[in-house]
JSON list of C-alpha atoms in Angstrom, two decimals:
[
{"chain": "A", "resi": 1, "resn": "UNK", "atom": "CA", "xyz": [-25.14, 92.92, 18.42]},
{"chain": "A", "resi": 2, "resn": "UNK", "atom": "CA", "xyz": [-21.95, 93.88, 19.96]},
{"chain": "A", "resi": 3, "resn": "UNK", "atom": "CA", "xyz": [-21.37, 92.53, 23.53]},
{"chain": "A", "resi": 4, "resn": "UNK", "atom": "CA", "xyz": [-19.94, 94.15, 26.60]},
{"chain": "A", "resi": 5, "resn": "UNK", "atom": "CA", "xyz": [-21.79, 96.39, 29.13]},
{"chain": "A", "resi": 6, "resn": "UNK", "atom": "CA", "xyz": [-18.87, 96.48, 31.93]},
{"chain": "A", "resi": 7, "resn": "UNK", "atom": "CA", "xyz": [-17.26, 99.35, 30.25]},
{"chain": "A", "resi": 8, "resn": "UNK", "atom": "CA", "xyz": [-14.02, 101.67, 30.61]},
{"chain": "A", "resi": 9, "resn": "UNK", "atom": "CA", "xyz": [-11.73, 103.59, 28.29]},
{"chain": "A", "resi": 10, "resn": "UNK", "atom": "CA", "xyz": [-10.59, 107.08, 27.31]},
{"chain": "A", "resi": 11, "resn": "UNK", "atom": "CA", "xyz": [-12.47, 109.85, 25.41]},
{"chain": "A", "resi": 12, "resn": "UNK", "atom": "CA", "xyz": [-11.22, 109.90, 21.81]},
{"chain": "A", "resi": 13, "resn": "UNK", "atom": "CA", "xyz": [-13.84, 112.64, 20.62]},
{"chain": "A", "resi": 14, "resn": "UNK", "atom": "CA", "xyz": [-16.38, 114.80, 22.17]},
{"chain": "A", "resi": 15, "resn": "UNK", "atom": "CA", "xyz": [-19.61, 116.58, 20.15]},
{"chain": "A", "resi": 16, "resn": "UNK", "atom": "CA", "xyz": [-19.69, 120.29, 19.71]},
{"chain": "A", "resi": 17, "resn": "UNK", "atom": "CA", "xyz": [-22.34, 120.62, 22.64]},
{"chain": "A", "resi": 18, "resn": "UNK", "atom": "CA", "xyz": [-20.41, 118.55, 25.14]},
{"chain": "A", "resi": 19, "resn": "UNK", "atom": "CA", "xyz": [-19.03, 121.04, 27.52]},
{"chain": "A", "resi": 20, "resn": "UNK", "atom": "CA", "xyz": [-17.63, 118.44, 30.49]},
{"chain": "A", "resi": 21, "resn": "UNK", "atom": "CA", "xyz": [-16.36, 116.03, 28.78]},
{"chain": "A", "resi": 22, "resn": "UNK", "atom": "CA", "xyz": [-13.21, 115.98, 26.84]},
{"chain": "A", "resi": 23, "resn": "UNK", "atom": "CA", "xyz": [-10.75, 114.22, 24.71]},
{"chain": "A", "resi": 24, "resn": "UNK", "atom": "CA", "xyz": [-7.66, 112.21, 26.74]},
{"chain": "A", "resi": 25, "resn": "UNK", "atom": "CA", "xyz": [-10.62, 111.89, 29.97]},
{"chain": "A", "resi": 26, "resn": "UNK", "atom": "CA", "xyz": [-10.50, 108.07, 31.51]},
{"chain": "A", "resi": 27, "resn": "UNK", "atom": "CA", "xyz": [-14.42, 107.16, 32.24]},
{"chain": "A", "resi": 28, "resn": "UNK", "atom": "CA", "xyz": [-16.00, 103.85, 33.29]},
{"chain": "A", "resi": 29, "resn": "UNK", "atom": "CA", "xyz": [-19.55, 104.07, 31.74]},
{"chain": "A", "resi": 30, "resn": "UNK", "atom": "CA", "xyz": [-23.18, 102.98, 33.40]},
{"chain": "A", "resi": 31, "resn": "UNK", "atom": "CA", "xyz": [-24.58, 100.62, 30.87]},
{"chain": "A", "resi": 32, "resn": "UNK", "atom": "CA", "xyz": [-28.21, 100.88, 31.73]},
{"chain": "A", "resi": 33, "resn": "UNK", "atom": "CA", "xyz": [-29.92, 104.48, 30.51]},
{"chain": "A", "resi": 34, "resn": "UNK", "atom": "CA", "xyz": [-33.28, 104.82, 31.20]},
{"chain": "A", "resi": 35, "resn": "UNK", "atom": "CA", "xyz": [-36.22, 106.89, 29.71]},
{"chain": "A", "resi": 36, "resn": "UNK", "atom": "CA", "xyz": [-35.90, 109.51, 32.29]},
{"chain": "A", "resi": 37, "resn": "UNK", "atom": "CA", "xyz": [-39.52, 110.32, 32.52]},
{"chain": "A", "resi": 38, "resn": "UNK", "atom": "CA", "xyz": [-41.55, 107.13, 33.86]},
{"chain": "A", "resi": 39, "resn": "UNK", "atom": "CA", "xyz": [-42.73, 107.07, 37.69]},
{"chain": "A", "resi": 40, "resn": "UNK", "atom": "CA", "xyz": [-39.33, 104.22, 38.04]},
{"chain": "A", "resi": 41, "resn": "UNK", "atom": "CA", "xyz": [-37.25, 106.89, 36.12]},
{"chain": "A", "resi": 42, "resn": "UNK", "atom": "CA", "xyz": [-38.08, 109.71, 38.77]},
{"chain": "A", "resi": 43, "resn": "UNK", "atom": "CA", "xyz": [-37.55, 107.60, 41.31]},
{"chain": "A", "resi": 44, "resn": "UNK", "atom": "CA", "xyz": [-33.93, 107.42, 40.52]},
{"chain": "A", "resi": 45, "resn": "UNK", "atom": "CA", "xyz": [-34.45, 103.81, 39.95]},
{"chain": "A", "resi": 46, "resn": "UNK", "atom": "CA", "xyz": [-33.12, 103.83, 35.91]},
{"chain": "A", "resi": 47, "resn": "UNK", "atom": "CA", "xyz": [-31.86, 100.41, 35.89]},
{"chain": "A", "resi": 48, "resn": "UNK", "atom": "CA", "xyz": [-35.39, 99.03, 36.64]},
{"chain": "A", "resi": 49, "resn": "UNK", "atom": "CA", "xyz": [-36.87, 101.41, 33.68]},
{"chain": "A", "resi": 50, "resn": "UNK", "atom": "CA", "xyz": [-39.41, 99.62, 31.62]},
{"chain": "A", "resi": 51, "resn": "UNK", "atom": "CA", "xyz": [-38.57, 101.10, 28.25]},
{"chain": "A", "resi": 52, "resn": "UNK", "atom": "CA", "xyz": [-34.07, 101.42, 29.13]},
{"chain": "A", "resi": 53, "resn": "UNK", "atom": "CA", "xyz": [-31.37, 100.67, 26.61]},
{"chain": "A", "resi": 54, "resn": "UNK", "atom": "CA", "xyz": [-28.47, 99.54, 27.56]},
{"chain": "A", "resi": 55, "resn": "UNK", "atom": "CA", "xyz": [-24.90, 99.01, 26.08]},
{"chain": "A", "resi": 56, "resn": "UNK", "atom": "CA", "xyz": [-24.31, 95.56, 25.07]},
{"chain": "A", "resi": 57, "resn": "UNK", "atom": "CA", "xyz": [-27.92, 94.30, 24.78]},
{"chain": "A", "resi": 58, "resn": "UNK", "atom": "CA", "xyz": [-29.71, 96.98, 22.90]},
{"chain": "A", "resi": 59, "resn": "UNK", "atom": "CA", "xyz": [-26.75, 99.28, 21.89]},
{"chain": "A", "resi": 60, "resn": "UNK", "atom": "CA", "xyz": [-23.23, 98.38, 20.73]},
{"chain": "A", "resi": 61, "resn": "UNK", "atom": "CA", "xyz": [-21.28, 97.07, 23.80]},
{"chain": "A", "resi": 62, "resn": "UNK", "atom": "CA", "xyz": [-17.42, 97.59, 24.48]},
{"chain": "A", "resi": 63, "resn": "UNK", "atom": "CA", "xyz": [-15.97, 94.46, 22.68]},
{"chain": "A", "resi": 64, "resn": "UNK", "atom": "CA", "xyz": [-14.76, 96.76, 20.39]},
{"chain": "A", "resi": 65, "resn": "UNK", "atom": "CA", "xyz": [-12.13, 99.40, 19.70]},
{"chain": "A", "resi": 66, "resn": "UNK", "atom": "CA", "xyz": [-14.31, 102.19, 19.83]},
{"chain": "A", "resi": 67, "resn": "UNK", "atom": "CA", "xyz": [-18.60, 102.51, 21.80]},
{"chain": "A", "resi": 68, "resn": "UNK", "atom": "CA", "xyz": [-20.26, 105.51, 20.97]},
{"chain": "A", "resi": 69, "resn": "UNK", "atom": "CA", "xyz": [-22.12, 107.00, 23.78]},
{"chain": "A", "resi": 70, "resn": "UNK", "atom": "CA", "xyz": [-25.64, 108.57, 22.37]},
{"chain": "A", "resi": 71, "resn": "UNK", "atom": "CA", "xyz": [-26.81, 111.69, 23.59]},
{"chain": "A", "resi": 72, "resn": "UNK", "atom": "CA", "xyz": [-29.23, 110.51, 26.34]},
{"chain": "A", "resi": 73, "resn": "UNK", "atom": "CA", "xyz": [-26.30, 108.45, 28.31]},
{"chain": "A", "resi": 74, "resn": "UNK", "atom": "CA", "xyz": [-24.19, 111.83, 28.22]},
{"chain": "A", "resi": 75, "resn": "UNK", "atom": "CA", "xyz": [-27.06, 113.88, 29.61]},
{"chain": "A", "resi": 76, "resn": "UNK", "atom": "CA", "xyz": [-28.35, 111.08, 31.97]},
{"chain": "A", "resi": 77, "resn": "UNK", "atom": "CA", "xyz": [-24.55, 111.31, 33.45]},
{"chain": "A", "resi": 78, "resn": "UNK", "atom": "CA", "xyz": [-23.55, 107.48, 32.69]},
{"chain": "A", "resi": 79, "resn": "UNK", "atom": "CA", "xyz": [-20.12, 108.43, 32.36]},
{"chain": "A", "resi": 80, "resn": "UNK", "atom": "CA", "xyz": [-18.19, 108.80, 35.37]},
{"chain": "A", "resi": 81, "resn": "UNK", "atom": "CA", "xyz": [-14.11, 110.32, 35.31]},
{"chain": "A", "resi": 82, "resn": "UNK", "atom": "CA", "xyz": [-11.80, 107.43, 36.90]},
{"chain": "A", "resi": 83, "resn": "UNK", "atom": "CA", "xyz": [-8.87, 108.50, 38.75]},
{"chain": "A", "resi": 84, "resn": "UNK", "atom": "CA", "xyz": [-5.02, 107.59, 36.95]},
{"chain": "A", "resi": 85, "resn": "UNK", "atom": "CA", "xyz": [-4.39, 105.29, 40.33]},
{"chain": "A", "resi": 86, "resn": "UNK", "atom": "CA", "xyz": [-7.47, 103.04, 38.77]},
{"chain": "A", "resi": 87, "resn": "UNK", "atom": "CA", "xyz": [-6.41, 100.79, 35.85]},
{"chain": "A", "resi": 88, "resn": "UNK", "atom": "CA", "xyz": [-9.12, 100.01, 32.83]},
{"chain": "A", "resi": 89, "resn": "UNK", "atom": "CA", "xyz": [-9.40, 96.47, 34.08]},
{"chain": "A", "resi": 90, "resn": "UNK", "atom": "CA", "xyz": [-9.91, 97.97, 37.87]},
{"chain": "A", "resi": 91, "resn": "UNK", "atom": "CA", "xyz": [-12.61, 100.73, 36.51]},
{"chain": "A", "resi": 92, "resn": "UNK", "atom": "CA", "xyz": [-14.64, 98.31, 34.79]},
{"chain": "A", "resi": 93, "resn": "UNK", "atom": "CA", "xyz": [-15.74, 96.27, 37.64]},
{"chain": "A", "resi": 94, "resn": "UNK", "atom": "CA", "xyz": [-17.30, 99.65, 38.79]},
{"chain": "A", "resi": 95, "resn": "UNK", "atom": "CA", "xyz": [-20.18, 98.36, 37.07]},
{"chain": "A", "resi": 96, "resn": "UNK", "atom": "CA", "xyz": [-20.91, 94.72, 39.09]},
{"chain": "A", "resi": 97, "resn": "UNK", "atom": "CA", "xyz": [-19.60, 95.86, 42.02]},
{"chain": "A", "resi": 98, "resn": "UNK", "atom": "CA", "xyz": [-22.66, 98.63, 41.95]},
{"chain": "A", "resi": 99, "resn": "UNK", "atom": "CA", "xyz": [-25.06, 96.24, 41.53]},
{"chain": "A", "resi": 100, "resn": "UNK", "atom": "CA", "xyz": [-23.51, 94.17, 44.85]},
{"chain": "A", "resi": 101, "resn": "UNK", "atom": "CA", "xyz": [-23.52, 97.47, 46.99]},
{"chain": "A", "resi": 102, "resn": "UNK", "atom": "CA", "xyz": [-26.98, 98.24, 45.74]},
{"chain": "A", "resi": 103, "resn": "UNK", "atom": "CA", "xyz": [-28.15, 94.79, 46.70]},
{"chain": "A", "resi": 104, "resn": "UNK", "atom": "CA", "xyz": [-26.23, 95.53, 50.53]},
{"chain": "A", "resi": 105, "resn": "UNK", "atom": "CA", "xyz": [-28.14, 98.45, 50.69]},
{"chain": "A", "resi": 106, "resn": "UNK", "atom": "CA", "xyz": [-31.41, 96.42, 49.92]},
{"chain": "A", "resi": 107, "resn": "UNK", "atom": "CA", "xyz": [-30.79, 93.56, 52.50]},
{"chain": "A", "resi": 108, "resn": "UNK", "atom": "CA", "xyz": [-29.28, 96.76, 55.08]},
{"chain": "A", "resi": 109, "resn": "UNK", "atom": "CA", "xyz": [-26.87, 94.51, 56.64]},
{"chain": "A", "resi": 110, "resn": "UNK", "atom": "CA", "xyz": [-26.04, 95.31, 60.17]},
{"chain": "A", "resi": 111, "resn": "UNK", "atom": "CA", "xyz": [-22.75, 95.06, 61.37]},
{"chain": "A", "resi": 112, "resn": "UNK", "atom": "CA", "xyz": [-22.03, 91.22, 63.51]},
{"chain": "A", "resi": 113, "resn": "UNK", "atom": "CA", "xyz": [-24.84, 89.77, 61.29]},
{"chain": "A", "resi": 114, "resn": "UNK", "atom": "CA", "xyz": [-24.38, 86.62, 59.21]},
{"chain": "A", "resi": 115, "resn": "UNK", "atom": "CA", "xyz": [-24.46, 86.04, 55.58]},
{"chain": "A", "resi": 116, "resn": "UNK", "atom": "CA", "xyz": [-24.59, 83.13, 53.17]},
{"chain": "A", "resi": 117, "resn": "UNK", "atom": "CA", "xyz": [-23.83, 83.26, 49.99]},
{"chain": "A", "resi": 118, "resn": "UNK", "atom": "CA", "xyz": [-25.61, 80.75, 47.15]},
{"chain": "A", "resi": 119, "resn": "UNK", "atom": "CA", "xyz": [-22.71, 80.55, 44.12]},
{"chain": "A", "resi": 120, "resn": "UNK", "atom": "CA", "xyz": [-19.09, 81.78, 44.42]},
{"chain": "A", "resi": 121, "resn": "UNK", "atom": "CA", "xyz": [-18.80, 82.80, 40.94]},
{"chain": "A", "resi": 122, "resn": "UNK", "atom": "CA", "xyz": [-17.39, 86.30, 40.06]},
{"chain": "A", "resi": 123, "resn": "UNK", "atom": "CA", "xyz": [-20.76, 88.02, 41.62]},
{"chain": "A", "resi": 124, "resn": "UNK", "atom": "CA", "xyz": [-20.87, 85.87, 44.39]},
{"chain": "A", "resi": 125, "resn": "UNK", "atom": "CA", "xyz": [-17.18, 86.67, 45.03]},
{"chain": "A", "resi": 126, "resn": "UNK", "atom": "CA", "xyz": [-17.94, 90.38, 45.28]},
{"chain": "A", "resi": 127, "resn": "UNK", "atom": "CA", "xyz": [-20.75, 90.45, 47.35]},
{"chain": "A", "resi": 128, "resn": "UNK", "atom": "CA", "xyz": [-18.13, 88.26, 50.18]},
{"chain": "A", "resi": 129, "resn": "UNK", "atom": "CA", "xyz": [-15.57, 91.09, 49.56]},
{"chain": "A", "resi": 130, "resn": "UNK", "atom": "CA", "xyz": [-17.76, 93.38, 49.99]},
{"chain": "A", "resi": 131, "resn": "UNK", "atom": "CA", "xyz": [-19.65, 92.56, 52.88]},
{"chain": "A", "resi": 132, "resn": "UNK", "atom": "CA", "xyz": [-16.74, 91.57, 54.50]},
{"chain": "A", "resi": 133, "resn": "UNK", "atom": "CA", "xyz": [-15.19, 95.33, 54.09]},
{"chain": "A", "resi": 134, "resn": "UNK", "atom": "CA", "xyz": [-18.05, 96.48, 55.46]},
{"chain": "A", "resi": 135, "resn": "UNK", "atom": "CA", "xyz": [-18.41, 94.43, 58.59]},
{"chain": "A", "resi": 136, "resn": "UNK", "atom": "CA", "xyz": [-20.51, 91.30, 58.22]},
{"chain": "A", "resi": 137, "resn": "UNK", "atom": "CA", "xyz": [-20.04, 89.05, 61.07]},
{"chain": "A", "resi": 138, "resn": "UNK", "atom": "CA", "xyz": [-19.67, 85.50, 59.64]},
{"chain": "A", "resi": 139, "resn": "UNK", "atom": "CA", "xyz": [-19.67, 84.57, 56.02]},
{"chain": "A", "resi": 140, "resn": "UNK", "atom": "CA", "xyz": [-20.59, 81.30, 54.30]},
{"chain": "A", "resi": 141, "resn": "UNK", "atom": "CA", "xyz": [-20.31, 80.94, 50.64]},
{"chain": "A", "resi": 142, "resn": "UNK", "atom": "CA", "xyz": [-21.63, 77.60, 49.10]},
{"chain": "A", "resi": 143, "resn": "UNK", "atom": "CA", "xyz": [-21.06, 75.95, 45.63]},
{"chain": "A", "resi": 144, "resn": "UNK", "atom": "CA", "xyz": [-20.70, 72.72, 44.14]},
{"chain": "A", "resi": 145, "resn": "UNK", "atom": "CA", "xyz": [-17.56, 73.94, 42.55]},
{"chain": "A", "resi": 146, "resn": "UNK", "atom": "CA", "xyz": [-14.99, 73.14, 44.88]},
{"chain": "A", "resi": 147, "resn": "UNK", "atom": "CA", "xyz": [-12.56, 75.39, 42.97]},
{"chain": "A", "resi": 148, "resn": "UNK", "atom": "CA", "xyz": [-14.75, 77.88, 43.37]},
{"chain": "A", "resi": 149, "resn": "UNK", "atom": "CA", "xyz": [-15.03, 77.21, 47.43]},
{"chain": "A", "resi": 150, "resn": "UNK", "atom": "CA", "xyz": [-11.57, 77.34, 47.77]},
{"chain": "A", "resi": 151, "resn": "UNK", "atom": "CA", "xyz": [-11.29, 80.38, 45.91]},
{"chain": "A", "resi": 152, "resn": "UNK", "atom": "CA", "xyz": [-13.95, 82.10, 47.90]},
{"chain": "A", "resi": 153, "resn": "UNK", "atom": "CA", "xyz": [-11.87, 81.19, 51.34]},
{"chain": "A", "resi": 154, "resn": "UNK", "atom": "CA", "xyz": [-8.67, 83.35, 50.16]},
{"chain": "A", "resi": 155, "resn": "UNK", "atom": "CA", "xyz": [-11.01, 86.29, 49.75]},
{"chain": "A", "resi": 156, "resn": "UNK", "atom": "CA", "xyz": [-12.01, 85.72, 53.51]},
{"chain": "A", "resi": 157, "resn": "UNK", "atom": "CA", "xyz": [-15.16, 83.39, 53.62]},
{"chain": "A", "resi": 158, "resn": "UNK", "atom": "CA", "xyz": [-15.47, 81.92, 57.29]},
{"chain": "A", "resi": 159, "resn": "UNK", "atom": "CA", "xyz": [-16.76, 78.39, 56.28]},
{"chain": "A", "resi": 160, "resn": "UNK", "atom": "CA", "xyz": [-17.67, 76.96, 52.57]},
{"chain": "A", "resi": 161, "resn": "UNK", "atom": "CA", "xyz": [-19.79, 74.55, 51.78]},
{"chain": "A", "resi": 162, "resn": "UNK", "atom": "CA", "xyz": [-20.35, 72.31, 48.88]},
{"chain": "A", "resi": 163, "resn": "UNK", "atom": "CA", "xyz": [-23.96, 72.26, 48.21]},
{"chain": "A", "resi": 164, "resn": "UNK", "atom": "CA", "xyz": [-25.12, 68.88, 48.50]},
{"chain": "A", "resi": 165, "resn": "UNK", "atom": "CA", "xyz": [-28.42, 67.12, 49.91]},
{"chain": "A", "resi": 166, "resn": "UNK", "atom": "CA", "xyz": [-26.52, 68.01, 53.65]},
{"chain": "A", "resi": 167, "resn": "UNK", "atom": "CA", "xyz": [-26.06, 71.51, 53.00]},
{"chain": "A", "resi": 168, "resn": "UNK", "atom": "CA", "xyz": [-29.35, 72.25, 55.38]},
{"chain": "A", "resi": 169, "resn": "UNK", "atom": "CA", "xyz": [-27.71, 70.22, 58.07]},
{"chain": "A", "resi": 170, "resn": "UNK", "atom": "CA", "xyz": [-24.62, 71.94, 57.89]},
{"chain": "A", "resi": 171, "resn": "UNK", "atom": "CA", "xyz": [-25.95, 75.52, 57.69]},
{"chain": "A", "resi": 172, "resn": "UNK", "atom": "CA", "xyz": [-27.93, 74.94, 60.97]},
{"chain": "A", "resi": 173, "resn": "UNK", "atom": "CA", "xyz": [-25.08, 73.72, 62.88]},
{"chain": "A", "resi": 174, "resn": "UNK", "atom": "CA", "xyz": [-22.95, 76.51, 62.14]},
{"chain": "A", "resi": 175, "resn": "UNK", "atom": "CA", "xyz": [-26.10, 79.00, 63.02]},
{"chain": "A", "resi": 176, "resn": "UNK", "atom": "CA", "xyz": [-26.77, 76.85, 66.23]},
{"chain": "A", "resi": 177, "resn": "UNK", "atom": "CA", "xyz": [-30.10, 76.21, 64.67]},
{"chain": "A", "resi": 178, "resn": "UNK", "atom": "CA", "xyz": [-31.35, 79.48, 64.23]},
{"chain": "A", "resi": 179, "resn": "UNK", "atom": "CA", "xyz": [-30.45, 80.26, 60.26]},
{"chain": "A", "resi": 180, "resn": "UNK", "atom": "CA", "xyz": [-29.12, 82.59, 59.03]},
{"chain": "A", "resi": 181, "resn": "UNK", "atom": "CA", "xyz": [-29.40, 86.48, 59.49]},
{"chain": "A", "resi": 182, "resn": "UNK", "atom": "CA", "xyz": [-29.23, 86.90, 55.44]},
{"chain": "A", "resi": 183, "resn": "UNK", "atom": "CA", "xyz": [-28.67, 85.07, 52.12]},
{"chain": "A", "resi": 184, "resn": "UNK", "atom": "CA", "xyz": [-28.27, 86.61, 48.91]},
{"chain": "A", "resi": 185, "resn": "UNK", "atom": "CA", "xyz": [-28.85, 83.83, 46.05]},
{"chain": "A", "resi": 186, "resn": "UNK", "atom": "CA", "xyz": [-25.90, 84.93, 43.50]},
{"chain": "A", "resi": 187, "resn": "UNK", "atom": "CA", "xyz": [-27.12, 81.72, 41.06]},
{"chain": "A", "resi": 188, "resn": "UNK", "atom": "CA", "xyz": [-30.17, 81.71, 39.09]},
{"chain": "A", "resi": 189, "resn": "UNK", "atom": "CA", "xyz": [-30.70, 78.00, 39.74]},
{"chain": "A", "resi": 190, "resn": "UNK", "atom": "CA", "xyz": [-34.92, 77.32, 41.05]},
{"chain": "A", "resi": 191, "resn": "UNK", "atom": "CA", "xyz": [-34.14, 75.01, 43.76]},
{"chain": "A", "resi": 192, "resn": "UNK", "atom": "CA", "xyz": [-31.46, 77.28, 45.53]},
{"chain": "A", "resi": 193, "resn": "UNK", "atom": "CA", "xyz": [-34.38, 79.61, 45.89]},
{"chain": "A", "resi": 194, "resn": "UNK", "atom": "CA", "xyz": [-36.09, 77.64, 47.63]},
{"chain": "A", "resi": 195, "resn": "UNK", "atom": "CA", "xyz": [-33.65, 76.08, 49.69]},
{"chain": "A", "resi": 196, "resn": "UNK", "atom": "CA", "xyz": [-32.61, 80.16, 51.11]},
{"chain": "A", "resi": 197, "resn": "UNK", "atom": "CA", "xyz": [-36.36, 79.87, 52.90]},
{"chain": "A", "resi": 198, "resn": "UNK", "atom": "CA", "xyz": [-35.62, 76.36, 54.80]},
{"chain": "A", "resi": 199, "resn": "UNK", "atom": "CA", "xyz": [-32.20, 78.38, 56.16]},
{"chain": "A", "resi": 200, "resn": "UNK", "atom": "CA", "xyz": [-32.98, 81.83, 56.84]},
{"chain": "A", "resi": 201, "resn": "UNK", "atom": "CA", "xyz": [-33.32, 82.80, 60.67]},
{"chain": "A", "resi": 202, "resn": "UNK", "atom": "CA", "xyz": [-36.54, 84.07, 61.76]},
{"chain": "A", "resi": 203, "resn": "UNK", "atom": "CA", "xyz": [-36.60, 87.86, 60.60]},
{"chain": "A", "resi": 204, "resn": "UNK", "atom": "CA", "xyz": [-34.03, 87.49, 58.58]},
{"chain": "A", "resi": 205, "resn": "UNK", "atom": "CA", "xyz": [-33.77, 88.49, 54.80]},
{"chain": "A", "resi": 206, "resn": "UNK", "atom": "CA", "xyz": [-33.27, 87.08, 51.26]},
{"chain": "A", "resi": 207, "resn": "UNK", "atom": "CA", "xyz": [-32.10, 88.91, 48.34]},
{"chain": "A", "resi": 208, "resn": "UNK", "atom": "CA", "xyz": [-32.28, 86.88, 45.17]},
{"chain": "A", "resi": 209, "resn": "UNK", "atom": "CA", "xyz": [-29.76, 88.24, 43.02]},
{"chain": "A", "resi": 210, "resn": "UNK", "atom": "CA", "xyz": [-29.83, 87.32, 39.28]}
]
């Protein structure tokens, strides 16, 4: 199978029935289409669709020259015009950066509140510039990649912190003891799931992101 599912490009050919679309337009592409009739599907929930195909997994995916988008994906609107001030590269993290502002939505982060983030890879790296543009009080992002940390503090992270055996310790003191107001676990390793419960503040949320 061909990989890719963060996809942009330009239209090089249209079908005879396609009457938005057209040859020369710049698009960045959903990659999940759904069946479009299940109870999920209706719900306007697609990417959680039980029987979904998806570019790169169960269609061709853009490391190629050339996708072609089936019928379904055209009517289910999956392609979506980008502006000339938005490069290729720019458009296609369209894609992650959706599922990050979906996952904001889900926690419904109020402005002054604090957030930790579990992994500052390129997920966890958009969910700190994100949040941050949209007001989150203070940030920590944890790793044991101290590249990573550092990298994570130019994009505006209050405090890092490697995670280590102390990391509980640490988190508390920079909460005053009380946790924190929200965690979103950008790494899919078990024990970081688990760790999130021991530092969440009473009524506060945790959004396991994988």
């Amino acid at each position: 199978q061909i990989l890719g599912h963060e996809i942009s490009g330009v239209i090089e050919e249209v079908g005879k029935k396609v009457d938005y679309y057209e040859k020369g337009m710049r698009i960045a592409l959903a990659p999940n289409v759904g069946c479009g009739f299940c109870e999920v599907c209706r719900k306007g929930l697609e990417q959680l669709c039980l029987d979904y195909n998806a570019f790169g997994i169960s269609w061709p995916g853009g490391f190629a020259e050339y996708v072609k988008i089936p019928e379904i994906a055209v009517r289910h609107g999956n392609l979506v015009e980008i502006p000339e001030s938005l490069s290729y590269e720019e458009a296609a993290i369209i894609e992650p950066l959706s599922c990050c502002y979906n996952a904001y939505e889900s926690l419904n982060v109020r402005p002054g509140e604090s957030l930790l983030i579990f992994g500052a890879g390129p997920m966890g790296i958009l969910h700190l510039i994100l949040n941050k543009h949209l007001g989150i009080g203070m940030t920590i992002v944890t790793d044991v990649n101290e590249k990573r940390l550092k990298l994570s503090q130019g994009y505006g992270a209050d405090y890092i912190v490697k995670s280590d055996f102390r990391i509980k310790k640490t988190i508390m003191s920079l909460t005053n003891g009380i946790g924190v107001d929200n965690i979103i676990t950008a790494a899919s390793v078990p024990e970081i799931q688990e760790e999130a419960l021991e530092m969440v503040a009473i009524n506060g949320k945790i959004l396991i992101f994988l």
